[in-house]
C-alpha positions as protocol buffer text, in pm:
chain_id: "A"
residue {
  index: 1
  type: MET
  ca { x: -2770 y: 1176 z: -2632 }
}
residue {
  index: 2
  type: ARG
  ca { x: -2530 y: 1060 z: -2897 }
}
residue {
  index: 3
  type: ASP
  ca { x: -2227 y: 1173 z: -2724 }
}
residue {
  index: 4
  type: PRO
  ca { x: -2287 y: 1020 z: -2379 }
}
residue {
  index: 5
  type: VAL
  ca { x: -2396 y: 675 z: -2563 }
}
residue {
  index: 6
  type: THR
  ca { x: -2076 y: 679 z: -2768 }
}
residue {
  index: 7
  type: GLY
  ca { x: -1878 y: 736 z: -2459 }
}
residue {
  index: 8
  type: LEU
  ca { x: -2059 y: 456 z: -2275 }
}
residue {
  index: 9
  type: LEU
  ca { x: -1970 y: 209 z: -2569 }
}
residue {
  index: 10
  type: PHE
  ca { x: -1621 y: 280 z: -2531 }
}
residue {
  index: 11
  type: VAL
  ca { x: -1588 y: 216 z: -2180 }
}
residue {
  index: 12
  type: LEU
  ca { x: -1849 y: -62 z: -2161 }
}
residue {
  index: 13
  type: PRO
  ca { x: -1588 y: -353 z: -2206 }
}
residue {
  index: 14
  type: MET
  ca { x: -1383 y: -230 z: -1913 }
}
residue {
  index: 15
  type: LEU
  ca { x: -1692 y: -139 z: -1726 }
}
residue {
  index: 16
  type: VAL
  ca { x: -1807 y: -520 z: -1770 }
}
residue {
  index: 17
  type: LEU
  ca { x: -1483 y: -633 z: -1656 }
}
residue {
  index: 18
  type: PHE
  ca { x: -1505 y: -400 z: -1335 }
}
residue {
  index: 19
  type: LEU
  ca { x: -1834 y: -530 z: -1265 }
}
residue {
  index: 20
  type: ILE
  ca { x: -1737 y: -901 z: -1291 }
}
residue {
  index: 21
  type: PHE
  ca { x: -1410 y: -888 z: -1130 }
}
residue {
  index: 22
  type: ARG
  ca { x: -1473 y: -611 z: -876 }
}
residue {
  index: 23
  type: ILE
  ca { x: -1820 y: -513 z: -788 }
}
residue {
  index: 24
  type: PHE
  ca { x: -1990 y: -868 z: -797 }
}
residue {
  index: 25
  type: PRO
  ca { x: -1716 y: -1034 z: -587 }
}
residue {
  index: 26
  type: SER
  ca { x: -1725 y: -748 z: -341 }
}
residue {
  index: 27
  type: LEU
  ca { x: -2122 y: -788 z: -313 }
}
residue {
  index: 28
  type: GLY
  ca { x: -2067 y: -1157 z: -296 }
}
residue {
  index: 29
  type: ALA
  ca { x: -1799 y: -1121 z: -1 }
}
residue {
  index: 30
  type: ALA
  ca { x: -2043 y: -907 z: 182 }
}
residue {
  index: 31
  type: GLY
  ca { x: -2316 y: -1160 z: 165 }
}
residue {
  index: 32
  type: MET
  ca { x: -2076 y: -1440 z: 253 }
}
residue {
  index: 33
  type: SER
  ca { x: -1973 y: -1268 z: 570 }
}
residue {
  index: 34
  type: LEU
  ca { x: -2336 y: -1310 z: 694 }
}
residue {
  index: 35
  type: THR
  ca { x: -2287 y: -1703 z: 658 }
}
residue {
  index: 36
  type: ASN
  ca { x: -2098 y: -1980 z: 779 }
}
residue {
  index: 37
  type: TRP
  ca { x: -1984 y: -2088 z: 428 }
}
residue {
  index: 38
  type: ASN
  ca { x: -1754 y: -2365 z: 424 }
}
residue {
  index: 39
  type: ILE
  ca { x: -1513 y: -2533 z: 149 }
}
residue {
  index: 40
  type: GLY
  ca { x: -1794 y: -2777 z: 33 }
}
residue {
  index: 41
  type: GLY
  ca { x: -2011 y: -2477 z: -66 }
}
residue {
  index: 42
  type: GLU
  ca { x: -2248 y: -2539 z: 205 }
}
residue {
  index: 43
  type: TRP
  ca { x: -2375 y: -2251 z: 399 }
}
residue {
  index: 44
  type: GLU
  ca { x: -2633 y: -2126 z: 657 }
}
residue {
  index: 45
  type: PHE
  ca { x: -2731 y: -1770 z: 710 }
}
residue {
  index: 46
  type: THR
  ca { x: -2587 y: -1656 z: 1059 }
}
residue {
  index: 47
  type: GLY
  ca { x: -2653 y: -1294 z: 1032 }
}
residue {
  index: 48
  type: LEU
  ca { x: -2400 y: -1081 z: 1244 }
}
residue {
  index: 49
  type: ASP
  ca { x: -2254 y: -1385 z: 1423 }
}
residue {
  index: 50
  type: ASN
  ca { x: -1926 y: -1363 z: 1244 }
}
residue {
  index: 51
  type: TYR
  ca { x: -1894 y: -1005 z: 1345 }
}
residue {
  index: 52
  type: ALA
  ca { x: -1976 y: -1057 z: 1719 }
}
residue {
  index: 53
  type: ARG
  ca { x: -1730 y: -1359 z: 1699 }
}
residue {
  index: 54
  type: MET
  ca { x: -1460 y: -1116 z: 1548 }
}
residue {
  index: 55
  type: LEU
  ca { x: -1495 y: -885 z: 1829 }
}
residue {
  index: 56
  type: ASP
  ca { x: -1398 y: -1136 z: 2110 }
}
residue {
  index: 57
  type: ASP
  ca { x: -1129 y: -1285 z: 1881 }
}
residue {
  index: 58
  type: PRO
  ca { x: -786 y: -1195 z: 2004 }
}
residue {
  index: 59
  type: THR
  ca { x: -648 y: -1264 z: 1661 }
}
residue {
  index: 60
  type: PHE
  ca { x: -861 y: -1003 z: 1501 }
}
residue {
  index: 61
  type: TRP
  ca { x: -720 y: -740 z: 1747 }
}
residue {
  index: 62
  type: ILE
  ca { x: -375 y: -835 z: 1713 }
}
residue {
  index: 63
  type: SER
  ca { x: -409 y: -829 z: 1309 }
}
residue {
  index: 64
  type: LEU
  ca { x: -577 y: -495 z: 1337 }
}
residue {
  index: 65
  type: LYS
  ca { x: -310 y: -344 z: 1550 }
}
residue {
  index: 66
  type: THR
  ca { x: -30 y: -486 z: 1333 }
}
residue {
  index: 67
  type: THR
  ca { x: -177 y: -340 z: 1026 }
}
residue {
  index: 68
  type: LEU
  ca { x: -221 y: -8 z: 1173 }
}
residue {
  index: 69
  type: VAL
  ca { x: 142 y: 20 z: 1283 }
}
residue {
  index: 70
  type: TYR
  ca { x: 256 y: -130 z: 941 }
}
residue {
  index: 71
  type: VAL
  ca { x: 63 y: 153 z: 749 }
}
residue {
  index: 72
  type: ALA
  ca { x: 178 y: 421 z: 996 }
}
residue {
  index: 73
  type: VAL
  ca { x: 540 y: 317 z: 908 }
}
residue {
  index: 74
  type: TYR
  ca { x: 493 y: 226 z: 536 }
}
residue {
  index: 75
  type: VAL
  ca { x: 295 y: 529 z: 416 }
}
residue {
  index: 76
  type: PRO
  ca { x: 523 y: 804 z: 528 }
}
residue {
  index: 77
  type: MET
  ca { x: 825 y: 618 z: 402 }
}
residue {
  index: 78
  type: THR
  ca { x: 700 y: 569 z: 80 }
}
residue {
  index: 79
  type: VAL
  ca { x: 543 y: 889 z: 17 }
}
residue {
  index: 80
  type: LEU
  ca { x: 866 y: 1069 z: 132 }
}
residue {
  index: 81
  type: PHE
  ca { x: 1088 y: 823 z: -101 }
}
residue {
  index: 82
  type: SER
  ca { x: 849 y: 896 z: -391 }
}
residue {
  index: 83
  type: LEU
  ca { x: 864 y: 1276 z: -325 }
}
residue {
  index: 84
  type: GLY
  ca { x: 1237 y: 1287 z: -281 }
}
residue {
  index: 85
  type: THR
  ca { x: 1317 y: 1088 z: -601 }
}
residue {
  index: 86
  type: ALA
  ca { x: 1058 y: 1284 z: -803 }
}
residue {
  index: 87
  type: LEU
  ca { x: 1211 y: 1632 z: -702 }
}
residue {
  index: 88
  type: LEU
  ca { x: 1570 y: 1493 z: -769 }
}
residue {
  index: 89
  type: LEU
  ca { x: 1451 y: 1358 z: -1121 }
}
residue {
  index: 90
  type: ASN
  ca { x: 1273 y: 1691 z: -1188 }
}
residue {
  index: 91
  type: ALA
  ca { x: 1612 y: 1879 z: -1128 }
}
residue {
  index: 92
  type: VAL
  ca { x: 1806 y: 1631 z: -1343 }
}
residue {
  index: 93
  type: VAL
  ca { x: 1884 y: 1765 z: -1685 }
}
residue {
  index: 94
  type: THR
  ca { x: 2092 y: 1475 z: -1867 }
}
residue {
  index: 95
  type: MET
  ca { x: 1978 y: 1105 z: -1887 }
}
residue {
  index: 96
  type: ARG
  ca { x: 1660 y: 1191 z: -1704 }
}
residue {
  index: 97
  type: GLY
  ca { x: 1499 y: 894 z: -1883 }
}
residue {
  index: 98
  type: LEU
  ca { x: 1756 y: 640 z: -1786 }
}
residue {
  index: 99
  type: TRP
  ca { x: 1742 y: 733 z: -1423 }
}
residue {
  index: 100
  type: ARG
  ca { x: 1368 y: 742 z: -1425 }
}
residue {
  index: 101
  type: GLY
  ca { x: 1382 y: 386 z: -1567 }
}
residue {
  index: 102
  type: MET
  ca { x: 1627 y: 269 z: -1321 }
}
residue {
  index: 103
  type: LEU
  ca { x: 1415 y: 409 z: -1028 }
}
residue {
  index: 104
  type: PHE
  ca { x: 1100 y: 266 z: -1165 }
}
residue {
  index: 105
  type: LEU
  ca { x: 1259 y: -75 z: -1226 }
}
residue {
  index: 106
  type: PRO
  ca { x: 1165 y: -232 z: -886 }
}
residue {
  index: 107
  type: TYR
  ca { x: 803 y: -155 z: -926 }
}
residue {
  index: 108
  type: VAL
  ca { x: 755 y: -424 z: -1214 }
}
residue {
  index: 109
  type: THR
  ca { x: 934 y: -693 z: -1025 }
}
residue {
  index: 110
  type: SER
  ca { x: 721 y: -924 z: -847 }
}
residue {
  index: 111
  type: PHE
  ca { x: 665 y: -915 z: -461 }
}
residue {
  index: 112
  type: VAL
  ca { x: 765 y: -1267 z: -430 }
}
residue {
  index: 113
  type: LEU
  ca { x: 1102 y: -1196 z: -611 }
}
residue {
  index: 114
  type: ALA
  ca { x: 1144 y: -888 z: -403 }
}
residue {
  index: 115
  type: GLY
  ca { x: 1070 y: -1079 z: -86 }
}
residue {
  index: 116
  type: VAL
  ca { x: 1326 y: -1355 z: -167 }
}
residue {
  index: 117
  type: ILE
  ca { x: 1599 y: -1101 z: -246 }
}
residue {
  index: 118
  type: TRP
  ca { x: 1534 y: -896 z: 64 }
}
residue {
  index: 119
  type: ARG
  ca { x: 1507 y: -1202 z: 285 }
}
residue {
  index: 120
  type: TRP
  ca { x: 1858 y: -1286 z: 197 }
}
residue {
  index: 121
  type: ILE
  ca { x: 1977 y: -924 z: 258 }
}
residue {
  index: 122
  type: TYR
  ca { x: 1832 y: -937 z: 615 }
}
residue {
  index: 123
  type: GLU
  ca { x: 1973 y: -1287 z: 674 }
}
residue {
  index: 124
  type: TYR
  ca { x: 2227 y: -1359 z: 953 }
}
residue {
  index: 125
  type: ASN
  ca { x: 2491 y: -1397 z: 680 }
}
residue {
  index: 126
  type: GLY
  ca { x: 2330 y: -1150 z: 437 }
}
residue {
  index: 127
  type: LEU
  ca { x: 2439 y: -832 z: 285 }
}
residue {
  index: 128
  type: ILE
  ca { x: 2348 y: -590 z: 561 }
}
residue {
  index: 129
  type: ASN
  ca { x: 2491 y: -806 z: 849 }
}
residue {
  index: 130
  type: GLY
  ca { x: 2813 y: -848 z: 633 }
}
residue {
  index: 131
  type: LEU
  ca { x: 2850 y: -465 z: 655 }
}
residue {
  index: 132
  type: LEU
  ca { x: 2795 y: -449 z: 996 }
}
residue {
  index: 133
  type: ALA
  ca { x: 3040 y: -729 z: 1066 }
}
residue {
  index: 134
  type: LYS
  ca { x: 3307 y: -523 z: 881 }
}
residue {
  index: 135
  type: LEU
  ca { x: 3227 y: -229 z: 1125 }
}
residue {
  index: 136
  type: ASP
  ca { x: 3257 y: -450 z: 1414 }
}
residue {
  index: 137
  type: LEU
  ca { x: 2889 y: -443 z: 1493 }
}
residue {
  index: 138
  type: GLY
  ca { x: 2685 y: -736 z: 1590 }
}
residue {
  index: 139
  type: PRO
  ca { x: 2445 y: -897 z: 1364 }
}
residue {
  index: 140
  type: VAL
  ca { x: 2078 y: -779 z: 1369 }
}
residue {
  index: 141
  type: MET
  ca { x: 1813 y: -1022 z: 1327 }
}
residue {
  index: 142
  type: PHE
  ca { x: 1560 y: -799 z: 1126 }
}
residue {
  index: 143
  type: LEU
  ca { x: 1296 y: -1060 z: 1067 }
}
residue {
  index: 144
  type: GLU
  ca { x: 1321 y: -1249 z: 1382 }
}
residue {
  index: 145
  type: ARG
  ca { x: 1270 y: -939 z: 1629 }
}
residue {
  index: 146
  type: SER
  ca { x: 931 y: -826 z: 1688 }
}
residue {
  index: 147
  type: GLU
  ca { x: 1013 y: -457 z: 1698 }
}
residue {
  index: 148
  type: LEU
  ca { x: 1201 y: -471 z: 1403 }
}
residue {
  index: 149
  type: VAL
  ca { x: 1003 y: -679 z: 1169 }
}
residue {
  index: 150
  type: LEU
  ca { x: 738 y: -430 z: 1054 }
}
residue {
  index: 151
  type: PRO
  ca { x: 984 y: -152 z: 966 }
}
residue {
  index: 152
  type: ALA
  ca { x: 1208 y: -413 z: 793 }
}
residue {
  index: 153
  type: LEU
  ca { x: 897 y: -524 z: 590 }
}
residue {
  index: 154
  type: ALA
  ca { x: 786 y: -164 z: 528 }
}
residue {
  index: 155
  type: LEU
  ca { x: 1117 y: -77 z: 385 }
}
residue {
  index: 156
  type: VAL
  ca { x: 1083 y: -369 z: 140 }
}
residue {
  index: 157
  type: SER
  ca { x: 752 y: -262 z: 24 }
}
residue {
  index: 158
  type: ALA
  ca { x: 858 y: 91 z: -19 }
}
residue {
  index: 159
  type: TRP
  ca { x: 1129 y: -13 z: -228 }
}
residue {
  index: 160
  type: LYS
  ca { x: 926 y: -223 z: -435 }
}
residue {
  index: 161
  type: GLY
  ca { x: 630 y: 23 z: -493 }
}
residue {
  index: 162
  type: PHE
  ca { x: 752 y: 378 z: -463 }
}
residue {
  index: 163
  type: GLY
  ca { x: 830 y: 393 z: -849 }
}
residue {
  index: 164
  type: TYR
  ca { x: 476 y: 429 z: -939 }
}
residue {
  index: 165
  type: SER
  ca { x: 399 y: 728 z: -703 }
}
residue {
  index: 166
  type: MET
  ca { x: 741 y: 878 z: -804 }
}
residue {
  index: 167
  type: LEU
  ca { x: 604 y: 916 z: -1150 }
}
residue {
  index: 168
  type: ILE
  ca { x: 262 y: 1055 z: -1052 }
}
residue {
  index: 169
  type: LEU
  ca { x: 444 y: 1324 z: -835 }
}
residue {
  index: 170
  type: LEU
  ca { x: 694 y: 1384 z: -1110 }
}
residue {
  index: 171
  type: ALA
  ca { x: 404 y: 1433 z: -1346 }
}
residue {
  index: 172
  type: GLY
  ca { x: 252 y: 1692 z: -1096 }
}
residue {
  index: 173
  type: LEU
  ca { x: 593 y: 1872 z: -1072 }
}
residue {
  index: 174
  type: LYS
  ca { x: 586 y: 1904 z: -1452 }
}
residue {
  index: 175
  type: ALA
  ca { x: 245 y: 2062 z: -1440 }
}
residue {
  index: 176
  type: ILE
  ca { x: 368 y: 2345 z: -1214 }
}
residue {
  index: 177
  type: PRO
  ca { x: 433 y: 2652 z: -1443 }
}
residue {
  index: 178
  type: GLY
  ca { x: 790 y: 2749 z: -1440 }
}
residue {
  index: 179
  type: SER
  ca { x: 727 y: 3122 z: -1432 }
}
residue {
  index: 180
  type: TYR
  ca { x: 602 y: 3079 z: -1091 }
}
residue {
  index: 181
  type: LEU
  ca { x: 922 y: 2950 z: -959 }
}
residue {
  index: 182
  type: GLU
  ca { x: 1113 y: 3185 z: -1157 }
}
residue {
  index: 183
  type: ALA
  ca { x: 920 y: 3483 z: -1017 }
}
residue {
  index: 184
  type: ALA
  ca { x: 993 y: 3357 z: -662 }
}
residue {
  index: 185
  type: ARG
  ca { x: 1359 y: 3316 z: -743 }
}
residue {
  index: 186
  type: VAL
  ca { x: 1384 y: 3666 z: -881 }
}
residue {
  index: 187
  type: ASP
  ca { x: 1212 y: 3789 z: -562 }
}
residue {
  index: 188
  type: GLY
  ca { x: 1486 y: 3620 z: -356 }
}
residue {
  index: 189
  type: ALA
  ca { x: 1293 y: 3317 z: -234 }
}
residue {
  index: 190
  type: SER
  ca { x: 1509 y: 3031 z: -107 }
}
residue {
  index: 191
  type: ALA
  ca { x: 1478 y: 2659 z: -245 }
}
residue {
  index: 192
  type: TRP
  ca { x: 1292 y: 2578 z: 74 }
}
residue {
  index: 193
  type: GLN
  ca { x: 1053 y: 2875 z: 53 }
}
residue {
  index: 194
  type: ARG
  ca { x: 986 y: 2797 z: -318 }
}
residue {
  index: 195
  type: PHE
  ca { x: 903 y: 2441 z: -235 }
}
residue {
  index: 196
  type: ARG
  ca { x: 688 y: 2523 z: 78 }
}
residue {
  index: 197
  type: SER
  ca { x: 488 y: 2800 z: -72 }
}
residue {
  index: 198
  type: ILE
  ca { x: 461 y: 2711 z: -452 }
}
residue {
  index: 199
  type: VAL
  ca { x: 539 y: 2353 z: -533 }
}
residue {
  index: 200
  type: LEU
  ca { x: 378 y: 2184 z: -224 }
}
residue {
  index: 201
  type: PRO
  ca { x: 43 y: 2367 z: -269 }
}
residue {
  index: 202
  type: LEU
  ca { x: 18 y: 2304 z: -635 }
}
residue {
  index: 203
  type: LEU
  ca { x: 131 y: 1951 z: -583 }
}
residue {
  index: 204
  type: LYS
  ca { x: -159 y: 1862 z: -333 }
}
residue {
  index: 205
  type: PRO
  ca { x: -396 y: 1685 z: -589 }
}
residue {
  index: 206
  type: ALA
  ca { x: -103 y: 1446 z: -692 }
}
residue {
  index: 207
  type: LEU
  ca { x: 7 y: 1404 z: -322 }
}
residue {
  index: 208
  type: PHE
  ca { x: -361 y: 1325 z: -231 }
}
residue {
  index: 209
  type: PHE
  ca { x: -378 y: 1054 z: -493 }
}
residue {
  index: 210
  type: VAL
  ca { x: -43 y: 901 z: -401 }
}
residue {
  index: 211
  type: LEU
  ca { x: -151 y: 904 z: -31 }
}
residue {
  index: 212
  type: VAL
  ca { x: -461 y: 720 z: -86 }
}
residue {
  index: 213
  type: ILE
  ca { x: -315 y: 470 z: -308 }
}
residue {
  index: 214
  type: GLU
  ca { x: -28 y: 405 z: -80 }
}
residue {
  index: 215
  type: THR
  ca { x: -256 y: 393 z: 234 }
}
residue {
  index: 216
  type: ILE
  ca { x: -465 y: 115 z: 51 }
}
residue {
  index: 217
  type: SER
  ca { x: -143 y: -71 z: -62 }
}
residue {
  index: 218
  type: GLY
  ca { x: -32 y: -52 z: 307 }
}
residue {
  index: 219
  type: PHE
  ca { x: -369 y: -201 z: 429 }
}
residue {
  index: 220
  type: GLN
  ca { x: -351 y: -473 z: 167 }
}
residue {
  index: 221
  type: VAL
  ca { x: 0 y: -596 z: 227 }
}
residue {
  index: 222
  type: PHE
  ca { x: 26 y: -962 z: 180 }
}
residue {
  index: 223
  type: ASP
  ca { x: 270 y: -1094 z: -51 }
}
residue {
  index: 224
  type: THR
  ca { x: 593 y: -962 z: 124 }
}
residue {
  index: 225
  type: ILE
  ca { x: 485 y: -1086 z: 461 }
}
residue {
  index: 226
  type: TYR
  ca { x: 390 y: -1446 z: 315 }
}
residue {
  index: 227
  type: VAL
  ca { x: 716 y: -1489 z: 163 }
}
residue {
  index: 228
  type: MET
  ca { x: 953 y: -1331 z: 429 }
}
residue {
  index: 229
  type: THR
  ca { x: 785 y: -1392 z: 751 }
}
residue {
  index: 230
  type: GLY
  ca { x: 464 y: -1597 z: 735 }
}
residue {
  index: 231
  type: GLY
  ca { x: 297 y: -1374 z: 1007 }
}
residue {
  index: 232
  type: GLY
  ca { x: 568 y: -1433 z: 1253 }
}
residue {
  index: 233
  type: PRO
  ca { x: 783 y: -1393 z: 1470 }
}
residue {
  index: 234
  type: ALA
  ca { x: 491 y: -1447 z: 1739 }
}
residue {
  index: 235
  type: ARG
  ca { x: 245 y: -1272 z: 1516 }
}
residue {
  index: 236
  type: ALA
  ca { x: 438 y: -957 z: 1501 }
}
residue {
  index: 237
  type: SER
  ca { x: 360 y: -932 z: 1115 }
}
residue {
  index: 238
  type: TYR
  ca { x: 11 y: -1082 z: 1124 }
}
residue {
  index: 239
  type: THR
  ca { x: -193 y: -840 z: 933 }
}
residue {
  index: 240
  type: LEU
  ca { x: -545 y: -820 z: 866 }
}
residue {
  index: 241
  type: ILE
  ca { x: -485 y: -961 z: 509 }
}
residue {
  index: 242
  type: TYR
  ca { x: -290 y: -1238 z: 625 }
}
residue {
  index: 243
  type: ALA
  ca { x: -566 y: -1322 z: 884 }
}
residue {
  index: 244
  type: ILE
  ca { x: -812 y: -1337 z: 590 }
}
residue {
  index: 245
  type: TYR
  ca { x: -576 y: -1582 z: 405 }
}
residue {
  index: 246
  type: ASP
  ca { x: -521 y: -1786 z: 743 }
}
residue {
  index: 247
  type: LYS
  ca { x: -895 y: -1799 z: 823 }
}
residue {
  index: 248
  type: GLY
  ca { x: -1022 y: -1863 z: 470 }
}
residue {
  index: 249
  type: PHE
  ca { x: -753 y: -2092 z: 299 }
}
residue {
  index: 250
  type: ARG
  ca { x: -598 y: -2274 z: 597 }
}
residue {
  index: 251
  type: GLY
  ca { x: -905 y: -2282 z: 840 }
}
residue {
  index: 252
  type: PHE
  ca { x: -1151 y: -2303 z: 567 }
}
residue {
  index: 253
  type: GLU
  ca { x: -1389 y: -2051 z: 738 }
}
residue {
  index: 254
  type: PHE
  ca { x: -1476 y: -1866 z: 433 }
}
residue {
  index: 255
  type: GLY
  ca { x: -1785 y: -1663 z: 594 }
}
residue {
  index: 256
  type: TYR
  ca { x: -1563 y: -1559 z: 893 }
}
residue {
  index: 257
  type: ALA
  ca { x: -1276 y: -1455 z: 658 }
}
residue {
  index: 258
  type: ALA
  ca { x: -1514 y: -1262 z: 462 }
}
residue {
  index: 259
  type: ALA
  ca { x: -1615 y: -1069 z: 769 }
}
residue {
  index: 260
  type: PHE
  ca { x: -1246 y: -973 z: 809 }
}
residue {
  index: 261
  type: GLY
  ca { x: -1248 y: -850 z: 472 }
}
residue {
  index: 262
  type: MET
  ca { x: -1544 y: -613 z: 501 }
}
residue {
  index: 263
  type: VAL
  ca { x: -1408 y: -482 z: 832 }
}
residue {
  index: 264
  type: LEU
  ca { x: -1086 y: -407 z: 631 }
}
residue {
  index: 265
  type: PHE
  ca { x: -1297 y: -245 z: 347 }
}
residue {
  index: 266
  type: ALA
  ca { x: -1472 y: -28 z: 609 }
}
residue {
  index: 267
  type: ILE
  ca { x: -1156 y: 85 z: 758 }
}
residue {
  index: 268
  type: ILE
  ca { x: -1000 y: 182 z: 430 }
}
residue {
  index: 269
  type: LEU
  ca { x: -1302 y: 359 z: 329 }
}
residue {
  index: 270
  type: ILE
  ca { x: -1309 y: 564 z: 642 }
}
residue {
  index: 271
  type: VAL
  ca { x: -936 y: 639 z: 618 }
}
residue {
  index: 272
  type: SER
  ca { x: -965 y: 756 z: 273 }
}
residue {
  index: 273
  type: LEU
  ca { x: -1265 y: 991 z: 339 }
}
residue {
  index: 274
  type: ILE
  ca { x: -1063 y: 1133 z: 647 }
}
residue {
  index: 275
  type: GLN
  ca { x: -762 y: 1203 z: 422 }
}
residue {
  index: 276
  type: ARG
  ca { x: -973 y: 1382 z: 155 }
}
residue {
  index: 277
  type: ARG
  ca { x: -1138 y: 1590 z: 434 }
}
residue {
  index: 278
  type: LEU
  ca { x: -789 y: 1682 z: 560 }
}
residue {
  index: 279
  type: LEU
  ca { x: -636 y: 1775 z: 223 }
}
residue {
  index: 280
  type: GLY
  ca { x: -957 y: 1965 z: 136 }
}
residue {
  index: 281
  type: ARG
  ca { x: -1224 y: 1866 z: -123 }
}
residue {
  index: 282
  type: GLU
  ca { x: -1089 y: 2120 z: -390 }
}
residue {
  index: 283
  type: ASN
  ca { x: -777 y: 1929 z: -424 }
}
residue {
  index: 284
  type: THR
  ca { x: -934 y: 1587 z: -500 }
}
């Protein structure tokens, strides 16, 4: 028993922090979702009333649809960015550390700063419309058009967050034995055939991890929307996390906001289990 106890002692500080700041608040939110908790700390047990109210609330369905659309745009964009840059870095021979640091730099900047910068880029007199004007193309109001706001926000989040996933995939590429690729090259396999038949299958565990964390990140998007659009225009960027903020910290309906949070938790859990099922249990 000495080895397990020793290991437990080493992880105990982080385990305590995880329980205090993750598990206990999650359990508290689950309990709060069954009450009408208000800002004064007064509450009354209401059972499933908040969930029944949610099903009749158009705001919930709008935020759910917006979140799903955003995730459908953001996740493939980020995974492709990450995989593409990881493949390029893996092929680079000189100054690899410099390029890796430059590509990772956006990840360590704050979402608020990224949102402010990209809001200026998207503005009427911003960088993109300035370039379009030189091409005699009309200005495009990216953040004021309902059909463009979610792809525009997804691009900002992908630019901000792809660096971490890039490093995970780069580590996965480094773990692939070079002898496999060399043997395939000697046998006459093209670059695409080597990628499809060797690299991609061996990269599945890293891809699964990236897919899961980016999916969770997509469902939890808030900072970019808060800074750039405030849920607009006409609630076109009104996601579930923004609805939780709106109901809880603007409407002071903490029990109702917690119910939104529990539904979001259930959706993320189900999506993660589906992803694990599709990619295969052995690759996780």
